[in-house]
XYZ file of C-alpha atoms in Angstrom:
268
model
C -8.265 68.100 24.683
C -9.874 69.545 27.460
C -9.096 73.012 28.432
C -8.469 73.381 32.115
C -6.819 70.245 31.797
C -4.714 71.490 29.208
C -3.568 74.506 31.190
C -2.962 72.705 34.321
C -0.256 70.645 32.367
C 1.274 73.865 31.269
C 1.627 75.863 34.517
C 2.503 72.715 36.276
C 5.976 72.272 33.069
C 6.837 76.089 34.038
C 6.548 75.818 37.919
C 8.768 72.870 37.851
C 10.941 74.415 35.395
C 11.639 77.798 37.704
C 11.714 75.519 40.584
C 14.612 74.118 38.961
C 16.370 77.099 37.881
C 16.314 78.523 41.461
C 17.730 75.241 43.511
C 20.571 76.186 40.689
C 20.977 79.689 41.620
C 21.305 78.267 45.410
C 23.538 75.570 44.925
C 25.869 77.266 42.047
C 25.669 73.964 40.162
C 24.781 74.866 36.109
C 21.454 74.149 34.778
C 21.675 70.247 33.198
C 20.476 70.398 29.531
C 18.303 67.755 28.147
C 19.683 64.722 26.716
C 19.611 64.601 22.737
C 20.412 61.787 19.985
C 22.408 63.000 17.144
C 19.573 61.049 14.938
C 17.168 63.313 16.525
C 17.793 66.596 17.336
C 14.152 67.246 18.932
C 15.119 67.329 22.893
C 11.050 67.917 23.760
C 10.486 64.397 22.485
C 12.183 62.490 25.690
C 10.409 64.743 27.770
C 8.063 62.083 30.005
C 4.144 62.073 28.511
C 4.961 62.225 25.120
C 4.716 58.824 23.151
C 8.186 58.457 20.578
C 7.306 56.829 16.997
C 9.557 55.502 14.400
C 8.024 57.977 11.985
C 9.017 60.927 14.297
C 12.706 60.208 12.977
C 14.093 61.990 10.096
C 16.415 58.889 9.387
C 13.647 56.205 9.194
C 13.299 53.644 6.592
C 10.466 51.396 6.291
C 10.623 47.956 4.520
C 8.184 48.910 1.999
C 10.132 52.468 1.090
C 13.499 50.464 0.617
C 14.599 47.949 -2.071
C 12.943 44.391 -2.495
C 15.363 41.842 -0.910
C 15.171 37.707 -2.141
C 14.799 35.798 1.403
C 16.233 32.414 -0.261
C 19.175 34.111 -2.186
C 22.310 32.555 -2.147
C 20.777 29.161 -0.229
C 20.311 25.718 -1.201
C 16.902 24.404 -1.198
C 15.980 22.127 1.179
C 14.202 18.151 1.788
C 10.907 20.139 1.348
C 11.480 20.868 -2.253
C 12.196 17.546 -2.870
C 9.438 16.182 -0.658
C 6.653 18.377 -3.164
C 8.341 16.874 -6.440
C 8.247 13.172 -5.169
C 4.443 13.807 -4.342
C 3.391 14.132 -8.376
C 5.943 12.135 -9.597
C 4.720 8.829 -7.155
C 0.808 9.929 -7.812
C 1.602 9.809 -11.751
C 3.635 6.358 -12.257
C 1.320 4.451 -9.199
C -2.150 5.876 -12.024
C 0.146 4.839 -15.156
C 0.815 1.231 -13.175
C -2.440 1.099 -12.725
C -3.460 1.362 -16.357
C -0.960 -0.977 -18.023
C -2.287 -3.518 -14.733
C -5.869 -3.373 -16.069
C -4.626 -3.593 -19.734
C -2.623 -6.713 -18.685
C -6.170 -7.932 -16.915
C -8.148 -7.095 -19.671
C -6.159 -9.285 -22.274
C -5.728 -11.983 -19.774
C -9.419 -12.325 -18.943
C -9.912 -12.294 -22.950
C -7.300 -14.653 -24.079
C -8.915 -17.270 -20.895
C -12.290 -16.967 -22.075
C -10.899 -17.546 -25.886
C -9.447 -20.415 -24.516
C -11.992 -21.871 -22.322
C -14.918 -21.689 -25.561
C -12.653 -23.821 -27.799
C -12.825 -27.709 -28.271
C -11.482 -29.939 -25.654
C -8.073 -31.332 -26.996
C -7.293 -35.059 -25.976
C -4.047 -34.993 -23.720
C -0.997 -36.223 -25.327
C 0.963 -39.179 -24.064
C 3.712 -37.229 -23.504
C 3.525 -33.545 -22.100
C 6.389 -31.051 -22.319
C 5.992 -29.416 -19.356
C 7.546 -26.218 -20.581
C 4.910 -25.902 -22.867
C 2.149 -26.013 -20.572
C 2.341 -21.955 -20.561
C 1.709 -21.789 -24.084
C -2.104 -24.035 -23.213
C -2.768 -22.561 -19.505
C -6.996 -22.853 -19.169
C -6.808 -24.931 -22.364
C -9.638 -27.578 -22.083
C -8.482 -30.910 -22.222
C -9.537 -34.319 -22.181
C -8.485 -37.936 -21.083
C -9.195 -41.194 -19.510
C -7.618 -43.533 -17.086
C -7.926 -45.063 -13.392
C -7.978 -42.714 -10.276
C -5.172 -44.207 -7.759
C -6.809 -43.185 -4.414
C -4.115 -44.461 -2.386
C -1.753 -41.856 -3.339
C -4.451 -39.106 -2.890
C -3.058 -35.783 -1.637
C -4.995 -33.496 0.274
C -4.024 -29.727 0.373
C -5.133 -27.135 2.781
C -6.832 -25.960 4.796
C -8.966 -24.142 2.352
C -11.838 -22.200 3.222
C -15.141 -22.592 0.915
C -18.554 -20.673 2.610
C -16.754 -20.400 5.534
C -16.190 -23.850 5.631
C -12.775 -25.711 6.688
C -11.638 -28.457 4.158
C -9.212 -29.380 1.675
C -8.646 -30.039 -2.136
C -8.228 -33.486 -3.092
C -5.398 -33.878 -5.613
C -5.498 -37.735 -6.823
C -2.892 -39.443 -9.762
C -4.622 -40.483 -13.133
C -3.036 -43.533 -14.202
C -3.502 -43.017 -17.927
C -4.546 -45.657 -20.321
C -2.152 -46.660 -23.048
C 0.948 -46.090 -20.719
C 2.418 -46.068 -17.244
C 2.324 -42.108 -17.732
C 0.279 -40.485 -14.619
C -0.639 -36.887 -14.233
C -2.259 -34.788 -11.091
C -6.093 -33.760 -11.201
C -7.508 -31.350 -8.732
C -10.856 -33.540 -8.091
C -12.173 -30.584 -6.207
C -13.307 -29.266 -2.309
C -14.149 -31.629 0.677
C -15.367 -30.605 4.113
C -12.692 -30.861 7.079
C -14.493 -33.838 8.600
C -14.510 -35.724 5.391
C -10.889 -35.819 5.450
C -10.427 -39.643 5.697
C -11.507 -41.793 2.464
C -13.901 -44.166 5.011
C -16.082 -40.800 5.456
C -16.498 -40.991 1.464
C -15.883 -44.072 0.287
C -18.814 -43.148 -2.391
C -16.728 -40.671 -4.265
C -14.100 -43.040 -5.261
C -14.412 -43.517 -8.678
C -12.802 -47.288 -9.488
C -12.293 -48.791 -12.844
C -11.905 -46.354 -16.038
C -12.900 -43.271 -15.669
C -13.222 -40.549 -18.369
C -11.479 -36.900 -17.390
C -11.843 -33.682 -18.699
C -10.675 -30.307 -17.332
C -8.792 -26.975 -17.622
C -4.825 -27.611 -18.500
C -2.887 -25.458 -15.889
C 0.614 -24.319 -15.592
C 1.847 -24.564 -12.121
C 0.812 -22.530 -9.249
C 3.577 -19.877 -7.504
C 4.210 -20.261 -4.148
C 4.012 -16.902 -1.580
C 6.445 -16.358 1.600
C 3.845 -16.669 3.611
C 2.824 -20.255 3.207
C 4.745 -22.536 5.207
C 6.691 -25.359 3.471
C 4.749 -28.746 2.667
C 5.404 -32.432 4.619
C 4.998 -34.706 1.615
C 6.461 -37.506 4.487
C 3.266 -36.910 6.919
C 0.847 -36.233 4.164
C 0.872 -32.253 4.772
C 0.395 -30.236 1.815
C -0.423 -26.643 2.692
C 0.718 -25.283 -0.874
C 0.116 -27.632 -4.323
C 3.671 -27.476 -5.001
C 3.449 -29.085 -8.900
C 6.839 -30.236 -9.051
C 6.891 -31.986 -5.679
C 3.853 -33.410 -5.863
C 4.417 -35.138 -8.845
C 7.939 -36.529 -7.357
C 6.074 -37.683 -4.538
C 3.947 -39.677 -6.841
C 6.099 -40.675 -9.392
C 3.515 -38.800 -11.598
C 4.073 -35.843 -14.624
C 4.654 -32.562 -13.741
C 1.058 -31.969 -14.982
C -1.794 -30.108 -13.260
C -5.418 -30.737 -14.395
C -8.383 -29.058 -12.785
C -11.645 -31.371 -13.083
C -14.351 -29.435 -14.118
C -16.960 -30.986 -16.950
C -18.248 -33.670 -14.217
C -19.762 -33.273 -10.806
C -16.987 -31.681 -7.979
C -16.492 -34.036 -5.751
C -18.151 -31.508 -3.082
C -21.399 -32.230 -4.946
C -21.413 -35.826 -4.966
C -20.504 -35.313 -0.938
C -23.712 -33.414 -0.478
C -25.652 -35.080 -2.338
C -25.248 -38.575 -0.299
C -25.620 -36.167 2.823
C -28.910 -35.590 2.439
């Protein structure tokens, strides 16, 4: 500190201070002590120009002098806890899901391909249709007449960003009056009516051979079929085949030209 400045301050403190004491003398009123705390028995501190600090205090406690205290004692725990559980929990069955889904993948993909290599079995006369589960992508084979005036077209169905439709046409099998549905494949939207393709109408006895299928499951976003105006937006197995008086028997065509080949083909 500076020392002129320092004794200023101090002759200033004792010329107020006599000051004072002599307007007392006058006016016969007693000299007013300075106010003290009982916590602090230091009356200088309250004097004006000196700063007061908690440490200045005989009584003062910090937080780090006294004992440890537990902020969540005695409470109940709250969403958040539960929250931070659910987060590992979720993470660990979604990655186990996801492991017993590509195991279930896996064996699928190996029992189709198992099933696809084998010989083609002829189709019996009669099919059980609750044992077409048991022979799903089972190659089979048989022979009969197409009846193209109960063809079924279902769609639309998009192919190479194309519009069309997959024809579904009875087999009338030979031997019986037993007919079952084949999937003859993809057509174009503007090849919708048989004049447009006249062509790929197989008449006569025709020869079959495809993948047995069990049938298809319907989602709740596809709307509900219109057998009565020839609407099929979903190949609904069962309906199909009471539309057509046929089996309950779904058989994808695939060891002979798709019908969108032989389409192409006379398009060029």
């Amino acid at each position: 500190m500076n020392t002129p400045m320092f004794l200023l301050r101090t002759f200033k403190r004792s010329h107020v201070r006599r000051l004072d004491q002599l307007r007392h003398l006058i006016t016969g009123k007693p000299h007013p002590r300075p106010r003290t705390y009982p916590e602090c028995r230091q009356p200088w501190l309250l004097r004006r120009g000196y700063a007061v600090a908690p440490a200045d205090n005989p009584h003062f406690q910090s937080l780090i002098d006294g004992p440890p205290q537990l902020v969540n004692s005695g409470r109940r725990h709250g969403p958040g806890l539960l929250v931070l559980w659910l987060i590992p929990a979720i993470a660990f069955s979604l990655g186990t899901w996801q492991v017993f889904r590509l195991r279930r993948k896996t064996d699928l993909i190996a029992k189709f391909e198992d099933r696809i290599l084998r010989t083609p079995l002829p189709l019996p006369l009669r099919v059980d249709p609750s044992a077409i589960e048991d022979f799903d992508y089972r190659r089979v084979y048989t022979t009969g007449m197409f009846r193209h005036d109960q063809e079924m077209l279902v769609g639309p169905r998009i192919r190479d960003g194309k519009d069309g439709y997959l024809v579904i046409t009875p087999l009338e099998r030979e031997g019986n009056s037993s007919k079952i549905l084949v999937n003859r494949g993809w057509i174009s939207k503007h090849l919708k009516k048989q004049v447009d393709r006249m062509h790929a109408l197989p008449g006569g006895l025709v020869s079959v051979e495809g993948l047995l299928r069990e049938p298809w499951k319907r989602n709740i976003f596809t709307p509900e079929n219109k057998p009565e105006l020839g609407e099929f937006y979903f190949p609904d197995v069962s309906q199909m085949a009471r539309y057509t008086q046929s089996d309950p028997v779904w058989v994808e065509e695939t060891m002979r030209k798709l019908l969108v080949s032989q389409l192409d083909g006379l398009q060029k």
